[in-house]
mmCIF file of C-alpha atoms and ligand atoms in Angstrom:
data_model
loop_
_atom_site.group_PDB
_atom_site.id
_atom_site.type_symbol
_atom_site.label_atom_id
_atom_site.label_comp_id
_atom_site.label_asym_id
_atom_site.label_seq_id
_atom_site.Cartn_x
_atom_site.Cartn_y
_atom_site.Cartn_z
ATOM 1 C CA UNK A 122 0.000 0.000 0.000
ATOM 2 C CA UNK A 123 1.089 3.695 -1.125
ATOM 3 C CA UNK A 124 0.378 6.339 1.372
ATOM 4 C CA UNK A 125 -1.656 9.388 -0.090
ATOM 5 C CA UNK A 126 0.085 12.209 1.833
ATOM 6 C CA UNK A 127 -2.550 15.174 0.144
ATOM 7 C CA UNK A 128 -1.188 18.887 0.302
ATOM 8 C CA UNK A 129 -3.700 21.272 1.211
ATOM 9 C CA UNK A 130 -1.886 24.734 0.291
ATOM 10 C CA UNK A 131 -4.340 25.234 -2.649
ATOM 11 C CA UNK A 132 -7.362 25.335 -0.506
ATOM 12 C CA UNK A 133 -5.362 28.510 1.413
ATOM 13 C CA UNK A 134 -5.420 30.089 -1.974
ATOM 14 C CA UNK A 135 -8.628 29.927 -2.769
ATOM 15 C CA UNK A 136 -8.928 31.695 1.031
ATOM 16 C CA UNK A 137 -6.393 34.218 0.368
ATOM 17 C CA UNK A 138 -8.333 35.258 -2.402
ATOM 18 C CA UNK A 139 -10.950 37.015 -0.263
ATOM 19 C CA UNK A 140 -9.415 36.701 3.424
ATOM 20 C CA UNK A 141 -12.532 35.816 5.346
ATOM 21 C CA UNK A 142 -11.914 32.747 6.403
ATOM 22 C CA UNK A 143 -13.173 30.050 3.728
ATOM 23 C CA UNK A 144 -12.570 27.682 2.463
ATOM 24 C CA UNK A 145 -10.706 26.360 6.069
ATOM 25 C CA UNK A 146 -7.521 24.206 5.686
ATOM 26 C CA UNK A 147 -8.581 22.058 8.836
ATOM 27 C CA UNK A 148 -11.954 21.212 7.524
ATOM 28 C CA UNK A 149 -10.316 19.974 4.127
ATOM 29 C CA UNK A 150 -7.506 17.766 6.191
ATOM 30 C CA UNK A 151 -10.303 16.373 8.031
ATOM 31 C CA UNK A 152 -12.464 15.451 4.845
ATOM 32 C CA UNK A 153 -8.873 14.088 3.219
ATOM 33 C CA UNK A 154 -8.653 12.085 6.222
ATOM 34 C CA UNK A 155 -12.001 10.588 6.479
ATOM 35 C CA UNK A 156 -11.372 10.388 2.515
ATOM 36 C CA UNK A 157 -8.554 8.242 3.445
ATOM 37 C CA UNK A 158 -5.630 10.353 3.236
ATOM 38 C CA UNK A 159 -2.706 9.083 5.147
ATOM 39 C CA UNK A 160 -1.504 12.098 5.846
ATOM 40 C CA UNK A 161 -1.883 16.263 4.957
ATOM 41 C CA UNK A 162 1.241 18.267 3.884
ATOM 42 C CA UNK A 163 1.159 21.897 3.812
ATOM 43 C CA UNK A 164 4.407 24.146 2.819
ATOM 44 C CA UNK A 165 4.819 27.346 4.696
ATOM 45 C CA UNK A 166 6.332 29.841 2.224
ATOM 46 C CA UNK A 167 8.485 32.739 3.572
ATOM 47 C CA UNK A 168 5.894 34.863 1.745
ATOM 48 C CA UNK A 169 3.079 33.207 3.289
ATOM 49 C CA UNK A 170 1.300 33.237 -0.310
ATOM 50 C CA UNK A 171 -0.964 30.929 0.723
ATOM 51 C CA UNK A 172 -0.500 28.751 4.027
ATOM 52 C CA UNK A 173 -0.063 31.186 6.964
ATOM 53 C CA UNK A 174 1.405 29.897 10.481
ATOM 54 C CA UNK A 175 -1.663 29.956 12.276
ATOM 55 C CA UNK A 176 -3.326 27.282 9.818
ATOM 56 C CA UNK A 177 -0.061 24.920 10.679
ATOM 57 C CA UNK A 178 -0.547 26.012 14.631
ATOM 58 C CA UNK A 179 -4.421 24.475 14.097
ATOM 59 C CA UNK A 180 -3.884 21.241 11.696
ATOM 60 C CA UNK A 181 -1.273 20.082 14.576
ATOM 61 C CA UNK A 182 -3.911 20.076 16.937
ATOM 62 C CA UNK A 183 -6.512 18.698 14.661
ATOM 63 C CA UNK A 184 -5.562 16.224 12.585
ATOM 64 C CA UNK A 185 -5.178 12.618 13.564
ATOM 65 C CA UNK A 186 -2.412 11.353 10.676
ATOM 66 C CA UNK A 187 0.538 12.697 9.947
ATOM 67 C CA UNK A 188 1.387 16.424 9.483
ATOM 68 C CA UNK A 189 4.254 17.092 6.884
ATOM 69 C CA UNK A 190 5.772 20.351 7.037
ATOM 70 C CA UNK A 191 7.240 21.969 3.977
ATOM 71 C CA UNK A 192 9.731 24.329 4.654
ATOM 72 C CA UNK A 193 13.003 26.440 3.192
ATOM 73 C CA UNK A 194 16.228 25.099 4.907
ATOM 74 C CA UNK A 195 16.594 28.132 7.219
ATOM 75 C CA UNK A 196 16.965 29.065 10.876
ATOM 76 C CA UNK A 197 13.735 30.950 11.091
ATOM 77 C CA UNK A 198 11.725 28.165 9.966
ATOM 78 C CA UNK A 199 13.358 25.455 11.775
ATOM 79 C CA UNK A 200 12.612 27.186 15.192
ATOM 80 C CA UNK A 201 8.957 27.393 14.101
ATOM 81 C CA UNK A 202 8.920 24.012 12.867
ATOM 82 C CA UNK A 203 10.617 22.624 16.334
ATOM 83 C CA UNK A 204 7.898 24.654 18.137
ATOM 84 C CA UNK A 205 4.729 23.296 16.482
ATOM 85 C CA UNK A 206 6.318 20.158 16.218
ATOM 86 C CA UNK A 207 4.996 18.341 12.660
ATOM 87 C CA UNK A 208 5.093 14.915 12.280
ATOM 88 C CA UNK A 209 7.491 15.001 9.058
ATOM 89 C CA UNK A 210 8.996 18.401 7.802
ATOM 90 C CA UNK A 211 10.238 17.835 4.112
ATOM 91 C CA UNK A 212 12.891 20.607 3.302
ATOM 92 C CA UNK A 213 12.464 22.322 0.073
ATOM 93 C CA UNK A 214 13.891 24.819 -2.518
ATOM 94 C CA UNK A 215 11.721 28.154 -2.601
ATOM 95 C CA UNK A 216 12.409 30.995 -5.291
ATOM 96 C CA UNK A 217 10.178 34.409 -4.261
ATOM 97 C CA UNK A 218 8.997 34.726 -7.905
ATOM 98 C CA UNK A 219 8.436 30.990 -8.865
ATOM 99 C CA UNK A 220 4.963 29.219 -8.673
ATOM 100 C CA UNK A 221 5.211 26.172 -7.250
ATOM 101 C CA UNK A 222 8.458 24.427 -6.069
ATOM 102 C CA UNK A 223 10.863 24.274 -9.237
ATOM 103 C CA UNK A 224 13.326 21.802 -8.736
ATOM 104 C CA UNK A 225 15.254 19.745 -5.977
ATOM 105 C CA UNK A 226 16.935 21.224 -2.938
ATOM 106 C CA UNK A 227 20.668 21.364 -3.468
ATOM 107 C CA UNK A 228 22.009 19.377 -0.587
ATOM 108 C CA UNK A 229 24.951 18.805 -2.083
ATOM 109 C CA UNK A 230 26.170 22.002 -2.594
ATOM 110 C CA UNK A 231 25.052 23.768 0.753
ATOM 111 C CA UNK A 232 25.457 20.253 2.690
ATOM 112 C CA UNK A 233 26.504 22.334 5.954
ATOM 113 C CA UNK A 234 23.518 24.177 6.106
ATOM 114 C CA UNK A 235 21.189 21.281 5.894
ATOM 115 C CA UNK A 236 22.955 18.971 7.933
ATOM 116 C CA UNK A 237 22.674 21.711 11.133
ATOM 117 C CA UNK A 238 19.303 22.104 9.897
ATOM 118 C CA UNK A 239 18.480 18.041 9.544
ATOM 119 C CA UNK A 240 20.282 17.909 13.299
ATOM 120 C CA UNK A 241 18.056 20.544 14.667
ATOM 121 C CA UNK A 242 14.276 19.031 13.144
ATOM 122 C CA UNK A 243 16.065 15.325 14.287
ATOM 123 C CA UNK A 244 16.546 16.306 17.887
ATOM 124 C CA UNK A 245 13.069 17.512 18.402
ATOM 125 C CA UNK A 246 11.671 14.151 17.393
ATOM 126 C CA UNK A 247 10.740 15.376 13.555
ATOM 127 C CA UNK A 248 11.079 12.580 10.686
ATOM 128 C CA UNK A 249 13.053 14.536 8.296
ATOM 129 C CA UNK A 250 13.038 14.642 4.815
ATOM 130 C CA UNK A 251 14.506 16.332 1.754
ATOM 131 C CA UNK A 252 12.990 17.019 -1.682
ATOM 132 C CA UNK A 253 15.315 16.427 -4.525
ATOM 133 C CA UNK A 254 16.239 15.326 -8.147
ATOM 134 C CA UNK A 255 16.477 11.990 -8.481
ATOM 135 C CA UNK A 256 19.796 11.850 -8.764
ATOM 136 C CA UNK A 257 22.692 10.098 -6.873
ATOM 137 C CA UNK A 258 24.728 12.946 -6.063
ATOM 138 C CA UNK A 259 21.578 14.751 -4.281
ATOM 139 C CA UNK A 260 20.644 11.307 -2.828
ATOM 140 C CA UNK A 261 24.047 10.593 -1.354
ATOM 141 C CA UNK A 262 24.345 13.859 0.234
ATOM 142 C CA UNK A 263 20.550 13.746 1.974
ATOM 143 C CA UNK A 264 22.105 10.896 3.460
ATOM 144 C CA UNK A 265 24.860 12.202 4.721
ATOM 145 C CA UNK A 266 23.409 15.037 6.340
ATOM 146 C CA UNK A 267 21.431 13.076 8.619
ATOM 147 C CA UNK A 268 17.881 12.788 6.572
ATOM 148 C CA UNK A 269 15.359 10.306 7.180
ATOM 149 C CA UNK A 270 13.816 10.353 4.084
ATOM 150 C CA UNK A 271 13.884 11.675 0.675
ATOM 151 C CA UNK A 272 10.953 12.930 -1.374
ATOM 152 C CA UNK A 273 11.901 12.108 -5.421
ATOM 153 C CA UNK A 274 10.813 14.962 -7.148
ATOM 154 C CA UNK A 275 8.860 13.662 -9.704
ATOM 155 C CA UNK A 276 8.304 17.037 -11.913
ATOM 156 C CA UNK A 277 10.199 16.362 -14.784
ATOM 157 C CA UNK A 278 8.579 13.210 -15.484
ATOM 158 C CA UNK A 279 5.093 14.413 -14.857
ATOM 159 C CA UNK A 280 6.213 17.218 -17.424
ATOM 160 C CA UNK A 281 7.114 14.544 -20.160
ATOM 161 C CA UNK A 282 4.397 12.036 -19.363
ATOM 162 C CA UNK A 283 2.569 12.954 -22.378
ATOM 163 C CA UNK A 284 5.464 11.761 -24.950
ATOM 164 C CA UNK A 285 5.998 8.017 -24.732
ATOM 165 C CA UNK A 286 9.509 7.855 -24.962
ATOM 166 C CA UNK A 287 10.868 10.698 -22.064
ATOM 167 C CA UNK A 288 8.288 9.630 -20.077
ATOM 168 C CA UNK A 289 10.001 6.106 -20.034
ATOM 169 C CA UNK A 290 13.260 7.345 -19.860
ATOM 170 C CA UNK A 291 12.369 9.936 -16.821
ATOM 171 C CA UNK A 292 10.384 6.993 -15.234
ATOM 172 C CA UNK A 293 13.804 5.209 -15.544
ATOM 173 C CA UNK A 294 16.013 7.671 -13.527
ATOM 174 C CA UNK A 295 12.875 7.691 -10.997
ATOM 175 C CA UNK A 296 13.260 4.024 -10.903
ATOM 176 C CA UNK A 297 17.251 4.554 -10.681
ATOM 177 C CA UNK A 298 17.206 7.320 -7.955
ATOM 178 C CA UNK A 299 14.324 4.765 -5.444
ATOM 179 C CA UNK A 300 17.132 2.129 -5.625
ATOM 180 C CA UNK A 301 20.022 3.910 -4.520
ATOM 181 C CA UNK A 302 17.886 5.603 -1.944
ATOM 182 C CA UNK A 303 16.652 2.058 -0.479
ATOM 183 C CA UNK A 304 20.261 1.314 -0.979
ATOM 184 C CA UNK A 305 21.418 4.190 1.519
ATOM 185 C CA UNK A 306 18.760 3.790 4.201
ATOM 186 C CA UNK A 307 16.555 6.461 3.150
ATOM 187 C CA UNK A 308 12.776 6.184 3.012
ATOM 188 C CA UNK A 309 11.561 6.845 -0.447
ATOM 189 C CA UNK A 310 8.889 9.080 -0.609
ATOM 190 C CA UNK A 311 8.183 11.294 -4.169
ATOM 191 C CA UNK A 312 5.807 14.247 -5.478
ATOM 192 C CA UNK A 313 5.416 16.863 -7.497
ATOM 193 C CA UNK A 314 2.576 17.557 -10.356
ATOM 194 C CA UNK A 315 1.077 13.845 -10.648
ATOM 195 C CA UNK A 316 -2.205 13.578 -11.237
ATOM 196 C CA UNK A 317 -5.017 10.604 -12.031
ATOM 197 C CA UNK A 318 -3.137 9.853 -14.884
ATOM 198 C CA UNK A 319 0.636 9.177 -14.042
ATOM 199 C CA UNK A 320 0.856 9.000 -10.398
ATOM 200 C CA UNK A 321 0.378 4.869 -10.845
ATOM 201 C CA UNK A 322 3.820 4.013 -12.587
ATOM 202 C CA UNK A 323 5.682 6.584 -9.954
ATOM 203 C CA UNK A 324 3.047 4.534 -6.688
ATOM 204 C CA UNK A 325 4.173 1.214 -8.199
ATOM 205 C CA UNK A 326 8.019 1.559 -8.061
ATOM 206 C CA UNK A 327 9.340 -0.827 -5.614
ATOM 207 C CA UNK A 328 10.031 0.361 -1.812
ATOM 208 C CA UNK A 329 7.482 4.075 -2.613
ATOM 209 C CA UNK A 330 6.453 4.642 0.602
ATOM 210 C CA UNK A 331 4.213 7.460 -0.187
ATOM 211 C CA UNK A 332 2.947 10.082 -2.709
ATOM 212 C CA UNK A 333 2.263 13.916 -1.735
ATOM 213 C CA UNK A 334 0.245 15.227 -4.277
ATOM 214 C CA UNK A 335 -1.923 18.529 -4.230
ATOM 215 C CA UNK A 336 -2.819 20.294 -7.401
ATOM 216 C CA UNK A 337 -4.919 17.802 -8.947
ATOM 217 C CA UNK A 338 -6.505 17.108 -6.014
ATOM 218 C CA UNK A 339 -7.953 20.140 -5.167
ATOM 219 C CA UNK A 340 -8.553 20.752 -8.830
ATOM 220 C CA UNK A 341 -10.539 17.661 -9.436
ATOM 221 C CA UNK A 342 -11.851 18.365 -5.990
ATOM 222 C CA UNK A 343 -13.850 21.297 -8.136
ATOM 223 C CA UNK A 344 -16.049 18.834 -9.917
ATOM 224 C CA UNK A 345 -16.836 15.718 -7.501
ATOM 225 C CA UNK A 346 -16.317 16.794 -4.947
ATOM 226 C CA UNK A 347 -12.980 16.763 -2.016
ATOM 227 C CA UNK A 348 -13.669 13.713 -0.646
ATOM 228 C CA UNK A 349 -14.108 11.614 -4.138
ATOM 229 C CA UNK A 350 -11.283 13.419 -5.539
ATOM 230 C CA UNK A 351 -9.243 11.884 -2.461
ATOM 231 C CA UNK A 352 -10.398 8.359 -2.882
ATOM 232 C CA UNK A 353 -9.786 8.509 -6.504
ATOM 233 C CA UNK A 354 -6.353 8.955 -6.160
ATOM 234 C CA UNK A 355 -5.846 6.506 -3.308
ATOM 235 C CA UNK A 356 -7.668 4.091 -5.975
ATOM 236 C CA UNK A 357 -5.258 5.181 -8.607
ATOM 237 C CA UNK A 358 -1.858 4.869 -6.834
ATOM 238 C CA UNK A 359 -2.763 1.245 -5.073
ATOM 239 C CA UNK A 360 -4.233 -0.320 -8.379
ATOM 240 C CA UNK A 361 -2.049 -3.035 -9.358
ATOM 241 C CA UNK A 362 -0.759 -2.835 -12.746
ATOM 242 C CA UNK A 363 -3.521 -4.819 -15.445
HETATM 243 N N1 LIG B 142 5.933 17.676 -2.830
HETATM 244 C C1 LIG B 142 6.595 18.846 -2.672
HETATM 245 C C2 LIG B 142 7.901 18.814 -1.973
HETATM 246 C C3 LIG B 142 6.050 20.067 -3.125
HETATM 247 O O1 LIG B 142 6.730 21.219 -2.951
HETATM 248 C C4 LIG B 142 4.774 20.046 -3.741
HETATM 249 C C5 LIG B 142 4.160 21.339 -4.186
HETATM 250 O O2 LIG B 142 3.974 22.182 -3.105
HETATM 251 C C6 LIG B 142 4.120 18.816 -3.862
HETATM 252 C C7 LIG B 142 4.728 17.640 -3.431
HETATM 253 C C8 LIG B 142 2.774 18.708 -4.493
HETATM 254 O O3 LIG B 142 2.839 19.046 -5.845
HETATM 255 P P1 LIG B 142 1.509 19.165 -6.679
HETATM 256 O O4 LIG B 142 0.715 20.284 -6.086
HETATM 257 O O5 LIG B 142 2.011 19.468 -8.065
HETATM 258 O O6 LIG B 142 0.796 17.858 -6.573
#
């Protein structure tokens, strides 16, 4: 079974378009949830675009999964994150002008940075992991810094799903990258713009622990609702290949 970890951070848009209140992040968790979500991830920008603190500060104390925490690899967030105290954080890349997350964090290239960061999350009991490229290089230095987990960022391929070929051949270094993670102790996790179409290949490579997907979610969510558009996917990334 493939966890469903469902990010919520569009339903704070839709909020922060008027600012009075609706639609509320804790009543979507808890309809993922019941939905059968195995756990909600929200990302807490530094420009608070769309999640703001307080809705982190009220899913901790409402939800009964897991909470995963996206977050920058800095100070300020790390002492907010030790304070609320998430379930997971996953440590991400953020750009102030980009719209959604772009790419994989760096780890190797600022590998001091994360690892004090990694310590920090680690020592207040938070299951820590880092989004990157699936690549070897990136995967070899989340594991030296300490991480738990990795989340395979699974953008590119979701990007070239619709020709047959670089589909395959991103599916491969997917495929590649979950391997050598397994192969350092890491718990393989992956995300990043799947959708009802081709989140099953990513669910169904071997060790994928679970899948955080938001945008078609909430998108779908439009149509038939939040809860169907939650079992839907959970139907889609735990159907065994025909
Ligand atoms: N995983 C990570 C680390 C992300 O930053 C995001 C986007 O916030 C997602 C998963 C979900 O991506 P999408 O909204 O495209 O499903």
């Amino acid at each position: 079974m493939v966890n469903l970890g469902v990010n919520i951070d569009h339903v704070a848009t839709l909020r922060q378009a008027r600012m009075i209140g609706v639609p509320d992040t804790v009543t979507a968790a808890l309809v993922c949830e019941k939905a059968g979500a195995r756990g909600i991830t929200v990302h807490l920008r530094e420009d608070r675009r769309h999640i703001q603190l307080d809705d982190v500060v009220r899913l901790r104390q409402a939800i009964t999964t897991k909470l995963n925490l996206e977050m920058a690899a800095i100070d300020a967030l790390a002492d907010i994150a030790v304070r609320i105290g998430p379930d997971d954080v996953c440590l991400v890349p953020e750009k102030r002008r980009e719209l959604t997350t772009e790419g994989g964090l760096d780890v190797a290239g600022n590998s001091k940075k994360i690892t004090a960061i990694v310590r920090c999350l680690k020592q207040a009991g938070i299951c820590v992991s880092i989004f990157i490229d699936p690549n070897t290089r990136q995967i070899a230095a989340a594991a030296a810094a300490g991480a738990d987990c990795v989340e395979l960022h699974t953008g590119a391929y979701a990007h070239a799903f619709s020709v047959r070929s670089r589909r395959e051949q991103e599916l491969k270094k997917l495929v590649r990258a979950a391997a050598f993670a397994q192969k350092k102790g890491l718990i393989l996790n992956a995300g990043h713009g799947l959708d009802y179409t081709n989140a099953g290949p990513v669910a169904r490579i071997a060790g994928m622990c679970e899948l955080n997907i938001g945008f078609s979610i909430i998108a779908r969510a439009l149509f038939v609702g939040l809860s169907s558009a939650v079992r839907e996917m959970n139907t889609c990334i735990n159907l065994k290949k025909g």
